C-alpha cells in the first residue's frame, strides 16, 4: 500500500473523545491531545498541497513519506490505526459476533436475511463468504498501518514517545493477528509443534504490489510467536495508564488471553493476576452497568470507542432490535441458553422480548464495544489456578463467587474446571469468546469436532486467485 488513507482520520475527533465527559479535567487532557493530533494531520495536508502541482497527492490520501515525516504525523496515523481496528468487520463487533455464530447450536438462532452470517451459523461457508473476506482484508489493512508506524520510529527524538507509539502499534498488530490466526487456522495445540497453516506473516509495510507480496501462509506456531513478541514489547513500552488507548495492563490482559488459548496456564495466571492486582480496574456495581456505556467504565481494560459521529457497534446492529437501533433482531437468544442460569441470576434476566428474546448487552448503538473486561481476568485467574492446583492472588472459588455475587447468583461451594468453564459461558455470553473456548478445550459444536474444517474460515477466494502461494483451507 503506497498511500495512507486519511479520510477516516479527519472524522475521528468526536468519536474518540466526545463521550468521555464524566471528569472535566480528564476531558481537557483528551481535547488537548486530540487537538495536537488534528493539528499534525492538518500539517500533513498542508505539506501535501505544496508539492509539485504536476504530481498532486490524491485528494483523500498522502504518501507515506509525508505521513511519516514527523513524530506528530506518525501519532496522527496511529489514531487512524485505532480507527481501522474499530471498523465493524474487526473489533467494531463482527469478530465477536462471528465467534458466537460459528459456536452456536441450540442456544442462539440466526434469524436475519444476510447470507454470510447465516453460512457461519449453519457451518456451511464457501470460499466467497463476504464477512470472512472482510475480516481478512480489514485485518491486513490495520496490520499495514501498524507496520508503517513502526517503520518510522527513528524520527522520534523523545524516547518515551517512541516507546509508547511502538507499544501501541504492536498491541494493535498483535490483536489483529490473534483474531486472524484463530479464525483462518486450525486451533493451537498445547505441547505440539503447531505446523498447521496459519496466515501470512507481514511485519514490514506493503508499499506496492510485486511478486514479493505473494507470501506463503506461516504456521500457527510462527503467528503465535509473533503475537507474543509484539505483546512482550507492548507490555514493556506502554505506560500503565494511557486513557482510552492501549496501556501496559491492556497488553498484559491480552497476553493473558493469548496464553490461555495456547494452554500456557502458568503464564496466563501471572498476567491476569498482575492486571487484577494493579488496582487500575474494578468491577462495576451491577452486571448490566458493564454494558451500553458511552465511555469506558472502571471495568473496561480496553474497548473500542463509538459515538454518533464515528465508529460502529455491529453487536448492536445484529443482536438488537430496531427499537434499540439494531437491524431486524437478527440473533435470537434461545431457551436452551437461558436455562443455563440459576434462579435469580441477573445475567440470565438481562434480556428483553420483542418478537423473540434478545440480549440486553447491546441496546445502545452508540455505546463503546467492550473488548477486554476485568471480569475476564478473574475467570482466567480462576481457571489457571484450578488447572495448576494453586491459589495465586485468590482462590478459584472466591474469584467465581465475586462475579456471581455481583449478579445475585447463588454462591458456589466448589470450583472445579467445569464450574469455571460454565461461569465463562454465563459471564461472557455473546462477547466473542464461545468458539475460541470450545476450540481450546477441544469440545464440540453440536456434531462438529473442535478442529472441524467447518469451524475454520476459508481463505478469501480473491486472495487465492491473486497469490499463487496461498493454500486454501480444507473443505473449500
CSV table of C-alpha atoms in Angstrom, one decimal, residues 203-460:
chain,number,residue,atom,x,y,z
A,203,UNK,CA,5.9,-7.2,9.6
A,204,UNK,CA,7.1,-4.6,7.1
A,205,UNK,CA,5.0,-2.0,5.2
A,206,UNK,CA,3.5,-3.0,1.9
A,207,UNK,CA,4.0,0.0,-0.4
A,208,UNK,CA,3.4,-1.5,-3.8
A,209,UNK,CA,2.2,-4.8,-5.3
A,210,UNK,CA,5.0,-7.0,-6.6
A,211,UNK,CA,5.8,-10.7,-6.6
A,212,UNK,CA,7.4,-10.1,-3.2
A,213,UNK,CA,3.9,-9.8,-1.8
A,214,UNK,CA,3.0,-13.4,-2.7
A,215,UNK,CA,3.7,-14.8,0.7
A,216,UNK,CA,3.1,-18.3,1.9
A,217,UNK,CA,0.9,-18.9,5.0
A,218,UNK,CA,3.1,-19.0,8.1
A,219,UNK,CA,2.5,-21.8,10.6
A,220,UNK,CA,0.2,-21.3,13.6
A,221,UNK,CA,3.3,-21.6,15.8
A,222,UNK,CA,5.0,-18.7,13.9
A,223,UNK,CA,2.0,-16.4,14.2
A,224,UNK,CA,1.6,-17.0,17.9
A,225,UNK,CA,5.3,-16.4,18.4
A,226,UNK,CA,4.9,-13.0,16.6
A,227,UNK,CA,1.9,-12.2,18.7
A,228,UNK,CA,3.7,-12.8,21.9
A,229,UNK,CA,6.8,-10.9,20.7
A,230,UNK,CA,4.6,-7.9,20.0
A,231,UNK,CA,2.8,-8.1,23.3
A,232,UNK,CA,6.0,-8.5,25.2
A,233,UNK,CA,7.3,-5.3,23.7
A,234,UNK,CA,3.9,-3.6,24.3
A,235,UNK,CA,3.9,-4.5,28.0
A,236,UNK,CA,7.5,-3.2,28.3
A,237,UNK,CA,7.0,0.0,26.4
A,238,UNK,CA,3.5,1.2,27.3
A,239,UNK,CA,2.6,3.3,30.3
A,240,UNK,CA,0.4,1.8,33.0
A,241,UNK,CA,-2.4,4.3,32.1
A,242,UNK,CA,-3.0,5.7,28.6
A,243,UNK,CA,-6.5,7.0,28.7
A,244,UNK,CA,-8.7,5.1,26.2
A,245,UNK,CA,-5.7,3.8,24.3
A,246,UNK,CA,-3.7,0.7,24.9
A,247,UNK,CA,-1.8,0.6,28.2
A,248,UNK,CA,0.7,-1.9,29.6
A,249,UNK,CA,-2.1,-3.6,31.5
A,250,UNK,CA,-4.3,-3.8,28.4
A,251,UNK,CA,-1.3,-5.5,26.7
A,252,UNK,CA,-0.8,-7.8,29.7
A,253,UNK,CA,-4.6,-8.7,29.7
A,254,UNK,CA,-4.5,-9.5,26.0
A,255,UNK,CA,-1.3,-11.6,26.6
A,256,UNK,CA,-3.2,-13.5,29.4
A,257,UNK,CA,-5.9,-14.3,26.9
A,258,UNK,CA,-3.3,-15.5,24.3
A,259,UNK,CA,-1.5,-17.7,26.9
A,260,UNK,CA,-4.9,-19.2,27.9
A,261,UNK,CA,-5.7,-20.0,24.2
A,262,UNK,CA,-2.2,-21.7,24.0
A,263,UNK,CA,-2.7,-23.7,27.2
A,264,UNK,CA,0.1,-21.8,28.9
A,265,UNK,CA,-1.8,-21.6,32.2
A,266,UNK,CA,1.0,-20.6,34.4
A,267,UNK,CA,1.8,-17.6,32.2
A,268,UNK,CA,-1.9,-16.7,31.8
A,269,UNK,CA,-2.2,-16.8,35.6
A,270,UNK,CA,0.8,-14.4,36.1
A,271,UNK,CA,-0.6,-11.9,33.6
A,272,UNK,CA,-4.2,-12.0,34.8
A,273,UNK,CA,-3.3,-11.7,38.4
A,274,UNK,CA,-1.0,-8.7,37.7
A,275,UNK,CA,-3.8,-6.9,35.9
A,276,UNK,CA,-6.2,-7.5,38.8
A,277,UNK,CA,-3.6,-6.6,41.5
A,278,UNK,CA,-2.7,-3.4,39.7
A,279,UNK,CA,-5.8,-1.7,41.2
A,280,UNK,CA,-6.3,0.2,38.0
A,281,UNK,CA,-9.6,-1.5,37.4
A,282,UNK,CA,-12.7,-2.5,39.4
A,283,UNK,CA,-15.9,-4.3,38.7
A,284,UNK,CA,-18.9,-2.0,38.2
A,285,UNK,CA,-21.6,-2.5,40.9
A,286,UNK,CA,-24.3,-4.1,38.8
A,287,UNK,CA,-23.8,-6.6,35.9
A,288,UNK,CA,-25.9,-4.6,33.5
A,289,UNK,CA,-23.8,-1.5,34.1
A,290,UNK,CA,-20.9,-3.1,32.3
A,291,UNK,CA,-22.7,-2.6,29.0
A,292,UNK,CA,-24.3,0.1,26.8
A,293,UNK,CA,-21.9,2.8,28.1
A,294,UNK,CA,-20.9,5.9,26.2
A,295,UNK,CA,-17.5,5.8,27.8
A,296,UNK,CA,-15.2,3.3,29.4
A,297,UNK,CA,-16.2,2.1,32.9
A,298,UNK,CA,-13.8,1.1,35.7
A,299,UNK,CA,-14.2,-2.5,34.4
A,300,UNK,CA,-13.1,-1.8,30.8
A,301,UNK,CA,-9.4,-2.7,30.3
A,302,UNK,CA,-9.7,-2.0,26.6
A,303,UNK,CA,-12.7,-1.0,24.5
A,304,UNK,CA,-13.5,0.4,21.0
A,305,UNK,CA,-14.8,4.0,21.1
A,306,UNK,CA,-18.1,4.8,19.3
A,307,UNK,CA,-20.2,7.9,19.1
A,308,UNK,CA,-22.9,9.4,16.9
A,309,UNK,CA,-20.1,11.0,14.8
A,310,UNK,CA,-17.9,8.0,14.1
A,311,UNK,CA,-17.4,4.3,14.9
A,312,UNK,CA,-19.8,1.4,14.6
A,313,UNK,CA,-21.2,-1.0,17.1
A,314,UNK,CA,-22.2,-4.0,15.0
A,315,UNK,CA,-23.0,-6.0,18.1
A,316,UNK,CA,-25.9,-3.6,18.4
A,317,UNK,CA,-26.6,-4.0,14.7
A,318,UNK,CA,-27.1,-7.7,14.8
A,319,UNK,CA,-28.1,-8.5,18.5
A,320,UNK,CA,-30.6,-5.7,19.0
A,321,UNK,CA,-34.0,-5.0,17.5
A,322,UNK,CA,-34.9,-1.7,15.7
A,323,UNK,CA,-36.3,-0.1,18.8
A,324,UNK,CA,-32.7,0.0,20.2
A,325,UNK,CA,-31.0,0.9,16.9
A,326,UNK,CA,-30.4,-2.7,15.7
A,327,UNK,CA,-31.2,-4.1,12.3
A,328,UNK,CA,-34.0,-6.6,12.4
A,329,UNK,CA,-33.2,-8.6,15.6
A,330,UNK,CA,-31.0,-11.0,13.7
A,331,UNK,CA,-29.7,-13.0,16.6
A,332,UNK,CA,-32.3,-14.5,19.0
A,333,UNK,CA,-31.4,-16.0,22.4
A,334,UNK,CA,-32.9,-19.4,22.8
A,335,UNK,CA,-34.4,-21.1,25.9
A,336,UNK,CA,-31.5,-23.6,26.0
A,337,UNK,CA,-29.1,-20.7,26.8
A,338,UNK,CA,-31.4,-19.1,29.4
A,339,UNK,CA,-31.8,-22.5,31.1
A,340,UNK,CA,-28.0,-22.4,32.0
A,341,UNK,CA,-28.5,-19.6,34.6
A,342,UNK,CA,-29.6,-20.4,38.1
A,343,UNK,CA,-32.7,-18.8,39.5
A,344,UNK,CA,-32.1,-15.1,40.5
A,345,UNK,CA,-29.0,-14.7,38.3
A,346,UNK,CA,-29.2,-11.2,36.8
A,347,UNK,CA,-27.2,-12.3,33.8
A,348,UNK,CA,-30.0,-14.7,32.8
A,349,UNK,CA,-32.6,-12.0,33.2
A,350,UNK,CA,-30.6,-9.4,31.2
A,351,UNK,CA,-32.8,-10.0,28.1
A,352,UNK,CA,-35.9,-8.4,26.6
A,353,UNK,CA,-38.8,-9.6,24.5
A,354,UNK,CA,-39.5,-8.1,21.1
A,355,UNK,CA,-41.0,-10.9,18.9
A,356,UNK,CA,-38.3,-13.1,20.4
A,357,UNK,CA,-35.8,-13.0,23.2
A,358,UNK,CA,-32.8,-10.7,22.8
A,359,UNK,CA,-29.7,-10.0,24.9
A,360,UNK,CA,-29.8,-6.6,26.8
A,361,UNK,CA,-26.0,-6.2,26.4
A,362,UNK,CA,-26.1,-4.3,23.2
A,363,UNK,CA,-29.1,-1.9,23.2
A,364,UNK,CA,-27.2,1.3,22.7
A,365,UNK,CA,-26.0,1.8,19.1
A,366,UNK,CA,-23.5,4.5,20.2
A,367,UNK,CA,-22.1,2.5,23.1
A,368,UNK,CA,-18.4,1.5,23.3
A,369,UNK,CA,-17.6,-2.1,22.3
A,370,UNK,CA,-16.1,-3.8,25.3
A,371,UNK,CA,-13.1,-5.9,24.2
A,372,UNK,CA,-11.4,-6.8,27.5
A,373,UNK,CA,-13.3,-6.6,30.8
A,374,UNK,CA,-11.8,-7.1,34.3
A,375,UNK,CA,-14.3,-9.9,34.8
A,376,UNK,CA,-12.4,-12.0,32.2
A,377,UNK,CA,-9.2,-11.6,34.2
A,378,UNK,CA,-10.9,-13.1,37.3
A,379,UNK,CA,-12.1,-16.0,35.1
A,380,UNK,CA,-8.6,-16.6,33.6
A,381,UNK,CA,-7.0,-16.5,37.1
A,382,UNK,CA,-9.6,-18.9,38.4
A,383,UNK,CA,-9.1,-21.4,35.5
A,384,UNK,CA,-5.3,-21.2,35.7
A,385,UNK,CA,-5.4,-21.8,39.4
A,386,UNK,CA,-7.7,-24.7,39.1
A,387,UNK,CA,-5.6,-26.3,36.4
A,388,UNK,CA,-2.4,-25.7,38.4
A,389,UNK,CA,-3.8,-26.6,41.8
A,390,UNK,CA,-2.8,-23.2,43.1
A,391,UNK,CA,-4.3,-20.2,44.7
A,392,UNK,CA,-2.2,-17.3,43.3
A,393,UNK,CA,-3.9,-14.0,44.0
A,394,UNK,CA,-7.1,-15.6,45.2
A,395,UNK,CA,-8.8,-18.9,45.4
A,396,UNK,CA,-10.7,-20.0,42.3
A,397,UNK,CA,-13.9,-20.3,44.4
A,398,UNK,CA,-13.6,-16.7,45.6
A,399,UNK,CA,-12.9,-15.4,42.0
A,400,UNK,CA,-16.0,-17.2,40.7
A,401,UNK,CA,-18.2,-16.0,43.6
A,402,UNK,CA,-17.0,-12.5,43.2
A,403,UNK,CA,-18.7,-12.5,39.8
A,404,UNK,CA,-21.7,-14.5,41.0
A,405,UNK,CA,-22.3,-12.2,44.0
A,406,UNK,CA,-22.4,-9.2,41.7
A,407,UNK,CA,-25.0,-11.0,39.5
A,408,UNK,CA,-27.1,-12.1,42.5
A,409,UNK,CA,-26.5,-15.7,41.6
A,410,UNK,CA,-26.2,-18.3,44.4
A,411,UNK,CA,-22.7,-18.8,45.7
A,412,UNK,CA,-20.8,-21.9,44.6
A,413,UNK,CA,-19.4,-24.3,47.2
A,414,UNK,CA,-16.9,-25.9,44.7
A,415,UNK,CA,-14.7,-24.5,41.9
A,416,UNK,CA,-13.9,-27.3,39.5
A,417,UNK,CA,-12.8,-26.8,36.0
A,418,UNK,CA,-16.3,-27.4,34.8
A,419,UNK,CA,-17.5,-24.7,37.2
A,420,UNK,CA,-15.0,-22.3,35.8
A,421,UNK,CA,-15.9,-23.0,32.1
A,422,UNK,CA,-19.6,-22.7,32.9
A,423,UNK,CA,-19.0,-19.4,34.6
A,424,UNK,CA,-17.3,-18.2,31.4
A,425,UNK,CA,-20.4,-19.1,29.4
A,426,UNK,CA,-22.6,-17.2,31.7
A,427,UNK,CA,-20.5,-14.1,32.4
A,428,UNK,CA,-19.0,-13.6,28.9
A,429,UNK,CA,-22.1,-14.7,26.8
A,430,UNK,CA,-22.3,-13.1,23.4
A,431,UNK,CA,-19.0,-11.2,23.8
A,432,UNK,CA,-17.0,-13.3,21.3
A,433,UNK,CA,-15.4,-16.0,23.5
A,434,UNK,CA,-17.5,-19.0,22.8
A,435,UNK,CA,-15.9,-20.5,19.7
A,436,UNK,CA,-12.4,-20.0,21.0
A,437,UNK,CA,-13.2,-21.6,24.3
A,438,UNK,CA,-14.7,-24.6,22.6
A,439,UNK,CA,-11.6,-25.0,20.4
A,440,UNK,CA,-9.0,-24.6,23.1
A,441,UNK,CA,-10.8,-27.1,25.4
A,442,UNK,CA,-11.4,-29.5,22.5
A,443,UNK,CA,-15.1,-29.6,22.9
A,444,UNK,CA,-17.7,-30.0,20.1
A,445,UNK,CA,-20.1,-27.6,18.4
A,446,UNK,CA,-23.0,-29.9,18.0
A,447,UNK,CA,-21.8,-32.7,15.8
A,448,UNK,CA,-18.7,-30.8,14.7
A,449,UNK,CA,-15.4,-31.5,16.5
A,450,UNK,CA,-13.3,-28.6,17.7
A,451,UNK,CA,-11.0,-28.9,14.7
A,452,UNK,CA,-13.6,-29.5,12.1
A,453,UNK,CA,-13.0,-27.7,8.7
A,454,UNK,CA,-16.5,-26.1,9.0
A,455,UNK,CA,-15.3,-24.1,12.0
A,456,UNK,CA,-12.4,-22.5,10.1
A,457,UNK,CA,-12.8,-19.5,7.8
A,458,UNK,CA,-11.9,-20.0,4.1
A,459,UNK,CA,-9.0,-18.1,2.7
A,460,UNK,CA,-10.9,-15.5,0.6
